[in-house]
Short mmCIF file of C-alpha atoms and ligand atoms in Angstrom, two decimals:
data_model
loop_
_atom_site.label_atom_id
_atom_site.label_comp_id
_atom_site.label_asym_id
_atom_site.label_seq_id
_atom_site.Cartn_x
_atom_site.Cartn_y
_atom_site.Cartn_z
CA UNK A 1 85.61 19.63 54.40
CA UNK A 2 87.44 22.32 53.48
CA UNK A 3 86.50 25.55 52.58
CA UNK A 4 88.31 28.11 49.72
CA UNK A 5 87.94 31.64 50.19
CA UNK A 6 89.14 34.34 48.90
CA UNK A 7 91.00 36.82 50.51
CA UNK A 8 91.15 40.68 48.15
CA UNK A 9 92.96 43.48 49.14
CA UNK A 10 91.36 46.92 48.21
CA UNK A 11 92.19 48.68 44.58
CA UNK A 12 94.66 47.68 41.48
CA UNK A 13 95.34 48.71 38.06
CA UNK A 14 94.34 46.88 35.43
CA UNK A 15 96.95 45.47 32.38
CA UNK A 16 98.38 43.08 30.02
CA UNK A 17 96.97 41.04 28.23
CA UNK A 18 95.57 36.85 28.69
CA UNK A 19 94.22 34.52 27.11
CA UNK A 20 90.95 32.87 29.29
CA UNK A 21 89.88 29.20 29.13
CA UNK A 22 87.81 27.96 26.02
CA UNK A 23 83.75 27.89 25.85
CA UNK A 24 81.61 25.93 28.28
CA UNK A 25 78.95 26.08 26.16
CA UNK A 26 81.26 24.74 22.96
CA UNK A 27 82.73 22.33 24.86
CA UNK A 28 79.96 20.06 26.74
CA UNK A 29 78.26 19.81 23.37
CA UNK A 30 81.71 19.42 21.45
CA UNK A 31 81.83 16.01 24.02
CA UNK A 32 77.80 15.62 23.41
CA UNK A 33 78.54 15.47 19.26
CA UNK A 34 81.80 13.90 20.15
CA UNK A 35 80.47 10.70 21.36
CA UNK A 36 77.27 10.93 19.32
CA UNK A 37 79.46 10.61 15.41
CA UNK A 38 80.62 8.13 13.47
CA UNK A 39 84.61 9.46 13.26
CA UNK A 40 87.31 10.60 15.42
CA UNK A 41 86.35 13.66 16.49
CA UNK A 42 89.88 15.64 17.91
CA UNK A 43 89.22 19.05 20.11
CA UNK A 44 91.60 21.50 21.47
CA UNK A 45 91.32 24.51 23.67
CA UNK A 46 88.56 22.38 25.52
CA UNK A 47 87.56 23.63 28.62
CA UNK A 48 89.08 21.44 31.84
CA UNK A 49 87.09 22.95 34.69
CA UNK A 50 84.22 20.03 36.43
CA UNK A 51 81.47 21.33 34.47
CA UNK A 52 82.90 20.21 31.03
CA UNK A 53 84.40 17.35 32.85
CA UNK A 54 81.19 15.96 34.09
CA UNK A 55 79.66 15.60 30.52
CA UNK A 56 82.79 13.89 29.06
CA UNK A 57 82.50 11.28 32.39
CA UNK A 58 79.24 10.51 31.35
CA UNK A 59 80.13 9.01 28.00
CA UNK A 60 82.62 7.93 29.63
CA UNK A 61 80.32 5.97 31.37
CA UNK A 62 78.50 5.07 28.55
CA UNK A 63 80.99 4.08 27.32
CA UNK A 64 82.52 6.23 25.44
CA UNK A 65 86.42 5.90 24.30
CA UNK A 66 87.70 9.61 25.18
CA UNK A 67 91.47 10.47 25.28
CA UNK A 68 92.39 13.46 27.52
CA UNK A 69 91.90 16.66 28.38
CA UNK A 70 95.40 16.87 27.70
CA UNK A 71 96.55 20.92 27.71
CA UNK A 72 92.18 21.55 26.46
CA UNK A 73 93.18 18.01 23.36
CA UNK A 74 90.63 15.62 23.75
CA UNK A 75 89.88 12.90 21.32
CA UNK A 76 86.81 10.92 20.96
CA UNK A 77 86.18 8.03 19.32
CA UNK A 78 82.51 8.96 18.12
CA UNK A 79 80.29 5.27 18.48
CA UNK A 80 77.86 6.18 16.50
CA UNK A 81 74.12 7.75 17.81
CA UNK A 82 73.09 3.98 18.56
CA UNK A 83 76.59 3.15 19.83
CA UNK A 84 75.93 4.67 23.52
CA UNK A 85 76.74 1.99 26.92
CA UNK A 86 74.20 1.52 30.10
CA UNK A 87 76.63 3.79 32.22
CA UNK A 88 76.77 1.07 35.33
CA UNK A 89 75.69 3.79 37.93
CA UNK A 90 74.24 7.12 38.20
CA UNK A 91 75.25 10.08 36.34
CA UNK A 92 76.54 12.59 39.02
CA UNK A 93 76.51 16.52 36.88
CA UNK A 94 77.47 18.01 39.92
CA UNK A 95 77.55 21.26 39.59
CA UNK A 96 76.49 21.57 36.23
CA UNK A 97 73.02 22.36 34.49
CA UNK A 98 73.85 22.28 31.07
CA UNK A 99 75.64 19.28 31.22
CA UNK A 100 71.21 17.74 32.80
CA UNK A 101 69.71 19.56 30.67
CA UNK A 102 71.75 18.69 27.77
CA UNK A 103 71.81 15.34 27.67
CA UNK A 104 68.48 14.43 29.38
CA UNK A 105 67.52 14.86 25.42
CA UNK A 106 70.26 12.16 24.20
CA UNK A 107 69.48 9.63 27.29
CA UNK A 108 65.39 9.81 26.92
CA UNK A 109 66.52 8.11 23.43
CA UNK A 110 68.31 5.61 24.29
CA UNK A 111 67.14 1.88 25.01
CA UNK A 112 67.78 1.11 28.71
CA UNK A 113 67.68 3.72 31.86
CA UNK A 114 69.42 6.03 32.88
CA UNK A 115 69.52 8.97 36.69
CA UNK A 116 70.87 11.98 36.61
CA UNK A 117 72.20 12.87 40.52
CA UNK A 118 73.95 16.51 41.17
CA UNK A 119 75.12 18.31 44.21
CA UNK A 120 73.47 20.55 46.09
CA UNK A 121 72.91 23.06 43.70
CA UNK A 122 72.11 21.43 41.07
CA UNK A 123 69.43 18.99 43.13
CA UNK A 124 68.00 22.75 42.96
CA UNK A 125 67.38 24.02 40.27
CA UNK A 126 63.87 23.23 38.02
CA UNK A 127 63.61 20.70 35.53
CA UNK A 128 60.21 20.32 34.69
CA UNK A 129 61.30 23.06 31.66
CA UNK A 130 63.00 19.82 29.66
CA UNK A 131 60.29 16.75 31.50
CA UNK A 132 57.95 18.83 30.08
CA UNK A 133 58.73 18.74 26.02
CA UNK A 134 61.02 15.12 26.37
CA UNK A 135 57.16 13.92 29.10
CA UNK A 136 55.58 15.10 25.37
CA UNK A 137 57.75 13.00 22.64
CA UNK A 138 57.07 9.80 24.78
CA UNK A 139 59.95 9.79 27.05
CA UNK A 140 59.12 8.37 30.61
CA UNK A 141 60.67 9.87 34.12
CA UNK A 142 60.62 10.53 37.03
CA UNK A 143 61.93 13.14 39.44
CA UNK A 144 61.69 14.60 42.92
CA UNK A 145 58.34 15.97 43.55
CA UNK A 146 59.29 19.40 43.82
CA UNK A 147 60.57 18.45 40.06
CA UNK A 148 64.52 18.31 41.26
CA UNK A 149 66.61 15.58 40.65
CA UNK A 150 67.59 12.57 41.02
CA UNK A 151 65.41 12.28 37.90
CA UNK A 152 65.17 8.36 35.90
CA UNK A 153 65.25 8.34 32.49
CA UNK A 154 63.57 5.67 30.93
CA UNK A 155 64.62 3.31 28.94
CA UNK A 156 62.49 2.38 25.61
CA UNK A 157 62.56 0.49 22.85
CA UNK A 158 61.28 2.68 20.06
CA UNK A 159 61.94 6.24 18.36
CA UNK A 160 60.54 9.40 20.28
CA UNK A 161 57.56 11.38 18.29
CA UNK A 162 58.31 14.36 16.82
CA UNK A 163 57.58 17.91 18.51
CA UNK A 164 57.09 21.26 17.47
CA UNK A 165 57.84 22.87 20.97
CA UNK A 166 56.80 26.47 21.97
CA UNK A 167 59.87 26.95 24.62
CA UNK A 168 58.07 29.47 28.23
CA UNK A 169 61.12 30.93 27.91
CA UNK A 170 64.28 31.99 27.03
CA UNK A 171 66.34 28.64 27.47
CA UNK A 172 69.11 27.53 25.43
CA UNK A 173 69.81 24.23 27.61
CA UNK A 174 65.52 24.25 27.08
CA UNK A 175 65.95 24.36 23.08
CA UNK A 176 69.58 22.50 22.76
CA UNK A 177 67.00 19.74 24.89
CA UNK A 178 64.47 19.64 23.14
CA UNK A 179 66.78 19.46 19.42
CA UNK A 180 69.47 16.83 20.79
CA UNK A 181 65.73 13.94 21.62
CA UNK A 182 64.69 15.24 17.89
CA UNK A 183 68.29 13.06 16.56
CA UNK A 184 66.08 10.51 17.89
CA UNK A 185 62.75 10.97 17.29
CA UNK A 186 60.42 9.99 13.84
CA UNK A 187 60.27 13.29 11.92
CA UNK A 188 60.88 16.61 12.06
CA UNK A 189 61.05 18.26 15.57
CA UNK A 190 61.22 21.95 16.58
CA UNK A 191 62.36 24.63 18.66
CA UNK A 192 60.75 28.08 19.07
CA UNK A 193 62.20 30.44 21.01
CA UNK A 194 60.87 33.77 22.52
CA UNK A 195 63.85 35.49 22.73
CA UNK A 196 67.20 34.67 20.79
CA UNK A 197 69.57 32.45 23.06
CA UNK A 198 72.80 30.81 22.16
CA UNK A 199 72.79 29.20 19.18
CA UNK A 200 76.04 26.47 19.68
CA UNK A 201 73.89 23.51 19.66
CA UNK A 202 72.04 24.45 15.99
CA UNK A 203 75.88 25.44 15.35
CA UNK A 204 77.46 22.76 16.14
CA UNK A 205 75.10 19.84 14.85
CA UNK A 206 75.81 21.85 11.28
CA UNK A 207 79.77 21.41 11.97
CA UNK A 208 79.40 17.75 12.31
CA UNK A 209 76.74 17.53 8.87
CA UNK A 210 73.88 17.31 10.30
CA UNK A 211 71.01 20.29 8.85
CA UNK A 212 69.69 22.25 11.21
CA UNK A 213 66.91 24.61 9.54
CA UNK A 214 66.54 28.09 10.99
CA UNK A 215 64.27 30.59 10.64
CA UNK A 216 63.68 33.88 12.34
CA UNK A 217 59.43 34.35 13.39
CA UNK A 218 59.91 37.51 13.70
CA UNK A 219 62.49 40.65 15.77
CA UNK A 220 63.12 37.94 18.92
CA UNK A 221 61.32 34.14 18.65
CA UNK A 222 63.97 32.60 15.79
CA UNK A 223 63.16 28.70 15.21
CA UNK A 224 64.92 25.67 15.06
CA UNK A 225 64.30 22.17 13.29
CA UNK A 226 65.60 18.98 12.16
CA UNK A 227 65.27 15.67 10.85
CA UNK A 228 65.14 12.23 13.02
CA UNK A 229 67.47 9.09 11.93
CA UNK A 230 70.36 10.68 10.66
CA UNK A 231 73.96 10.38 11.38
CA UNK A 232 76.27 12.48 12.46
CA UNK A 233 80.17 12.79 11.35
CA UNK A 234 83.24 14.00 13.58
CA UNK A 235 85.71 16.43 12.64
CA UNK A 236 87.79 18.57 13.95
CA UNK A 237 86.57 22.00 16.81
CA UNK A 238 88.55 24.39 18.03
CA UNK A 239 87.23 26.33 21.41
CA UNK A 240 87.16 29.81 21.71
CA UNK A 241 87.72 31.74 24.95
CA UNK A 242 84.78 32.09 26.83
CA UNK A 243 83.01 35.36 26.37
CA UNK A 244 81.30 34.08 30.12
CA UNK A 245 84.89 34.54 31.28
CA UNK A 246 86.21 37.29 29.36
CA UNK A 247 83.60 39.92 31.12
CA UNK A 248 85.39 39.53 34.79
CA UNK A 249 88.24 40.53 32.96
CA UNK A 250 85.85 43.62 30.54
CA UNK A 251 84.29 44.72 33.87
CA UNK A 252 87.69 44.74 36.03
CA UNK A 253 89.36 46.83 33.22
CA UNK A 254 85.98 49.07 32.78
CA UNK A 255 85.88 50.30 36.62
CA UNK A 256 89.51 50.82 36.93
CA UNK A 257 91.18 54.20 36.28
CA UNK A 258 93.85 53.62 33.63
CA UNK A 259 93.76 50.44 32.65
CA UNK A 260 94.77 49.10 29.37
CA UNK A 261 93.66 45.09 28.56
CA UNK A 262 93.38 42.83 25.41
CA UNK A 263 91.78 39.63 26.24
CA UNK A 264 92.60 37.13 23.27
CA UNK A 265 90.43 35.27 20.65
CA UNK A 266 87.41 35.99 22.90
CA UNK A 267 83.72 34.05 20.97
CA UNK A 268 82.25 36.84 19.41
CA UNK A 269 78.99 34.43 18.70
CA UNK A 270 76.46 36.97 17.95
CA UNK A 271 73.92 35.27 20.73
CA UNK A 272 76.90 36.27 23.48
CA UNK A 273 78.14 39.20 23.00
CA UNK A 274 75.38 40.29 25.12
CA UNK A 275 77.66 41.93 27.93
CA UNK A 276 79.68 43.79 25.37
CA UNK A 277 76.99 45.49 23.69
CA UNK A 278 75.86 46.68 27.92
CA UNK A 279 79.20 47.69 28.95
CA UNK A 280 79.39 50.27 25.21
CA UNK A 281 75.82 51.51 26.23
CA UNK A 282 77.15 52.61 29.82
CA UNK A 283 80.16 54.48 28.20
CA UNK A 284 82.60 51.38 28.59
CA UNK A 285 85.53 51.96 26.05
CA UNK A 286 85.73 48.26 24.18
CA UNK A 287 87.14 47.70 20.93
CA UNK A 288 87.60 44.33 19.22
CA UNK A 289 90.69 43.75 17.06
CA UNK A 290 91.68 40.66 15.42
CA UNK A 291 87.89 39.29 14.39
CA UNK A 292 88.07 35.95 12.23
CA UNK A 293 86.00 32.68 12.29
CA UNK A 294 87.48 29.66 13.86
CA UNK A 295 85.00 26.60 13.37
CA UNK A 296 81.49 28.34 12.12
CA UNK A 297 82.04 30.63 15.69
CA UNK A 298 83.75 33.78 15.82
CA UNK A 299 86.26 35.40 17.53
CA UNK A 300 88.14 38.48 19.34
CA UNK A 301 90.76 40.11 20.74
CA UNK A 302 89.47 42.78 22.89
CA UNK A 303 90.69 45.52 23.40
CA UNK A 304 89.00 47.66 26.46
CA UNK A 305 90.77 51.15 28.09
CA UNK A 306 89.29 52.63 30.98
CA UNK A 307 85.87 55.65 30.33
CA UNK A 308 84.00 55.98 33.06
CA UNK A 309 80.44 54.60 32.86
CA UNK A 310 77.14 55.30 33.51
CA UNK A 311 73.87 54.03 34.85
CA UNK A 312 71.65 52.39 32.10
CA UNK A 313 67.93 51.58 31.58
CA UNK A 314 68.97 47.83 30.31
CA UNK A 315 67.36 46.86 27.25
CA UNK A 316 65.59 44.01 27.85
CA UNK A 317 65.91 42.30 24.20
CA UNK A 318 69.80 42.33 25.28
CA UNK A 319 69.20 39.55 28.40
CA UNK A 320 69.88 36.68 27.26
CA UNK A 321 72.69 37.59 25.25
CA UNK A 322 74.63 38.55 28.45
CA UNK A 323 72.65 36.49 30.76
CA UNK A 324 75.66 35.01 32.52
CA UNK A 325 77.18 37.88 32.87
CA UNK A 326 75.26 39.47 35.33
CA UNK A 327 76.57 38.97 38.35
CA UNK A 328 78.86 40.83 36.99
CA UNK A 329 77.66 43.50 35.70
CA UNK A 330 76.09 44.95 38.82
CA UNK A 331 79.78 45.53 39.77
CA UNK A 332 79.91 47.30 36.68
CA UNK A 333 76.48 49.62 38.25
CA UNK A 334 77.55 49.47 40.99
CA UNK A 335 81.16 51.43 40.18
CA UNK A 336 79.22 53.28 37.17
CA UNK A 337 77.67 57.07 38.02
CA UNK A 338 73.74 57.23 38.42
CA UNK A 339 70.93 54.38 38.35
CA UNK A 340 70.55 50.88 36.77
CA UNK A 341 67.91 49.04 35.98
CA UNK A 342 67.19 45.98 34.80
CA UNK A 343 64.27 44.21 33.64
CA UNK A 344 63.39 40.74 32.45
CA UNK A 345 65.81 38.97 34.24
CA UNK A 346 63.79 36.42 36.24
CA UNK A 347 65.62 33.67 34.99
CA UNK A 348 68.20 34.92 37.43
CA UNK A 349 66.57 33.56 39.39
CA UNK A 350 66.56 30.05 38.73
CA UNK A 351 70.91 29.50 38.56
CA UNK A 352 73.87 28.63 40.21
CA UNK A 353 72.27 30.50 43.03
CA UNK A 354 69.16 33.20 42.76
CA UNK A 355 71.55 35.59 41.04
CA UNK A 356 68.98 38.63 41.53
CA UNK A 357 68.92 38.33 45.81
CA UNK A 358 72.59 36.90 46.51
CA UNK A 359 74.24 39.72 44.29
CA UNK A 360 71.67 42.16 46.09
CA UNK A 361 73.21 41.09 49.45
CA UNK A 362 76.67 40.91 48.40
CA UNK A 363 76.11 44.46 47.14
CA UNK A 364 74.48 45.36 49.86
CA UNK A 365 77.11 43.65 52.38
CA UNK A 366 79.76 45.62 50.49
CA UNK A 367 77.90 49.38 50.75
CA UNK A 368 76.44 49.69 47.75
CA UNK A 369 72.17 50.56 47.16
CA UNK A 370 71.56 47.30 45.50
CA UNK A 371 67.04 46.71 45.45
CA UNK A 372 66.51 43.64 44.00
CA UNK A 373 63.15 43.26 42.02
CA UNK A 374 61.22 40.33 41.40
CA UNK A 375 62.64 39.85 37.84
CA UNK A 376 65.69 42.42 37.80
CA UNK A 377 67.38 44.42 40.49
CA UNK A 378 68.27 48.87 40.89
CA UNK A 379 71.06 50.28 41.77
CA UNK A 380 72.49 52.69 42.19
CA UNK A 381 75.74 53.22 41.72
CA UNK A 382 79.17 55.50 41.88
CA UNK A 383 80.72 55.30 44.85
CA UNK A 384 83.30 52.97 46.53
CA UNK A 385 82.13 50.05 47.70
CA UNK A 386 82.70 51.50 51.23
CA UNK A 387 82.47 47.85 54.00
CA UNK A 388 84.81 45.48 54.89
CA UNK A 389 83.02 42.08 53.95
CA UNK A 390 82.16 38.39 54.49
CA UNK A 391 80.37 37.51 51.51
CA UNK A 392 78.95 34.43 50.55
CA UNK A 393 78.84 32.43 47.10
CA UNK A 394 76.24 30.39 47.66
CA UNK A 395 77.74 27.78 45.24
CA UNK A 396 78.07 29.56 42.77
CA UNK A 397 81.85 30.09 40.59
CA UNK A 398 80.28 33.37 38.77
CA UNK A 399 79.38 35.16 42.30
CA UNK A 400 82.81 34.12 43.79
CA UNK A 401 84.57 36.04 40.61
CA UNK A 402 81.90 38.50 40.47
CA UNK A 403 82.68 39.95 43.76
CA UNK A 404 86.39 39.32 43.47
CA UNK A 405 86.27 41.49 40.73
CA UNK A 406 84.47 43.66 43.28
CA UNK A 407 87.15 44.32 45.14
CA UNK A 408 88.59 46.35 42.56
CA UNK A 409 86.43 49.42 44.45
CA UNK A 410 86.91 48.20 47.67
CA UNK A 411 87.95 50.17 50.62
CA UNK A 412 88.06 47.55 52.50
CA UNK A 413 89.86 43.88 52.17
CA UNK A 414 86.37 41.52 51.06
CA UNK A 415 86.69 37.89 52.48
CA UNK A 416 84.34 36.02 49.62
CA UNK A 417 83.34 32.18 51.06
CA UNK A 418 83.55 28.93 49.23
CA UNK A 419 85.47 29.39 46.33
CA UNK A 420 86.17 25.90 45.03
CA UNK A 421 83.41 26.96 42.88
CA UNK A 422 85.68 28.79 40.25
CA UNK A 423 87.22 25.35 38.97
CA UNK A 424 83.54 24.02 37.44
CA UNK A 425 83.84 27.08 35.07
CA UNK A 426 87.62 28.71 34.66
CA UNK A 427 90.03 26.75 36.74
CA UNK A 428 92.95 29.51 36.09
CA UNK A 429 90.73 32.56 37.44
CA UNK A 430 92.96 33.10 40.18
CA UNK A 431 96.29 33.68 38.65
CA UNK A 432 94.56 35.27 35.39
CA UNK A 433 93.22 38.07 37.94
CA UNK A 434 96.77 38.60 39.68
CA UNK A 435 98.61 38.74 36.64
CA UNK A 436 96.71 41.71 35.26
CA UNK A 437 96.83 43.53 38.66
CA UNK A 438 94.24 42.51 41.67
CA UNK A 439 96.01 41.34 44.49
CA UNK A 440 93.78 38.18 45.78
CA UNK A 441 95.09 35.17 47.91
CA UNK A 442 93.05 31.93 48.22
CA UNK A 443 93.01 30.36 52.20
CA UNK A 444 91.58 26.73 52.76
CA UNK A 445 90.00 26.58 55.98
CA UNK A 446 87.92 23.93 57.61
CA UNK A 447 84.06 24.27 56.92
C1 S3P B 1 73.87 27.75 28.89
C2 S3P B 1 72.51 28.13 28.78
C3 S3P B 1 71.94 29.05 29.44
C4 S3P B 1 73.69 29.53 30.14
C5 S3P B 1 74.34 28.84 30.76
C6 S3P B 1 74.70 27.51 29.71
C7 S3P B 1 73.78 26.73 27.57
O1 S3P B 1 71.49 28.29 30.49
O2 S3P B 1 73.17 30.15 31.54
O3 S3P B 1 75.33 28.82 31.79
O4 S3P B 1 75.22 25.98 27.07
O5 S3P B 1 73.17 26.33 26.82
P1 S3P B 1 69.83 28.47 30.34
O6 S3P B 1 69.43 27.69 29.30
O7 S3P B 1 69.03 27.56 31.47
O8 S3P B 1 69.12 29.96 29.50
#
């Protein structure tokens, strides 16, 4: 098997204007809801990364005619909520937790059996979190002994039962799974989350003409509800650039003296902007320009100029709002003067890798004092990354990209092993990061 290594030259200056690819979460949902809608949905700005393509292929295998993607344009000929066909083979979700957990909700409402499979990383991730609520709604699901993939979801001849579900963890995937299953349930399904998580499913359902009611129960808890048995009407979706991909460029500019970078058309959904709040608390100079709205989602250009960073205690209320950005925020913390403490982030241990352990190991390998804790990390920042190191990504795209950015503060070249995974969320990361001032080469080796 070939292995892609990133060879990162130390240092660099970050300057210019970039546009990063479309939002992964919104891209997944555009295919799902477009397929279940009545009529033809058009999508622009679709992320042509392996994860979103896994969702697209799954719906093709269930009989949906989808044209594209062609330079981010996709046309979906929706089959309606009850028009999916049984796939001829198991659906391969690749590395994508979002595909798996959201699809599980949709498939639980079908009349045919489906098996979901995934790659080595996905096959270790917990699925009990979706199996529990779906089983309570009447679905019959079989997983491996540890609650992992492969997962067989049995077809049923009658609707699911609505549920009023209190999520045990802040997870947009679990919330979305329950709401999507709720489309196929008798009655009103509700999902209450312990802290705000991304609300793209709720927004997009409303955009497809399917009413979702949301109410804030207190400062943290939100309840989202919908009535089963309605219909979705096709529409146009313009996918903004992914703030999670933009985050690598924000941190690159934030840790590098003399930087001046504009990242265009970035999604600014308030359930996703924790990375900006955290970087600002650390002292980053970030200005949002040209703010406007596309298809129910706020967007803006992010203008970031270098300013010295300081270590902080990251407020726990921001954790769910920046959940995918911690690998690169740890790099910002390593570059900041003083100590940064993260708590309340145990969910990081069940992402594409255990992002607490893997990032602590990677930062220690380059000579940073990074101490993992059960639910976070303590990082003593301020120094350069003094050591030459070879880093393992552990099948995790965001580790590959975060440690590439760390190269800006390195005193010696870094080699990052197993980087083909960058393709899952950000296929053009390498040319873009080189365009703004880094020197990174991809080398093929035999694994
Ligand atoms: C996602 C939700 C988050 C996030 C993932 C995408 C989504 O996962 O980490 O990258 O699109 O709903 P959790 O729900 O597990 O927090």
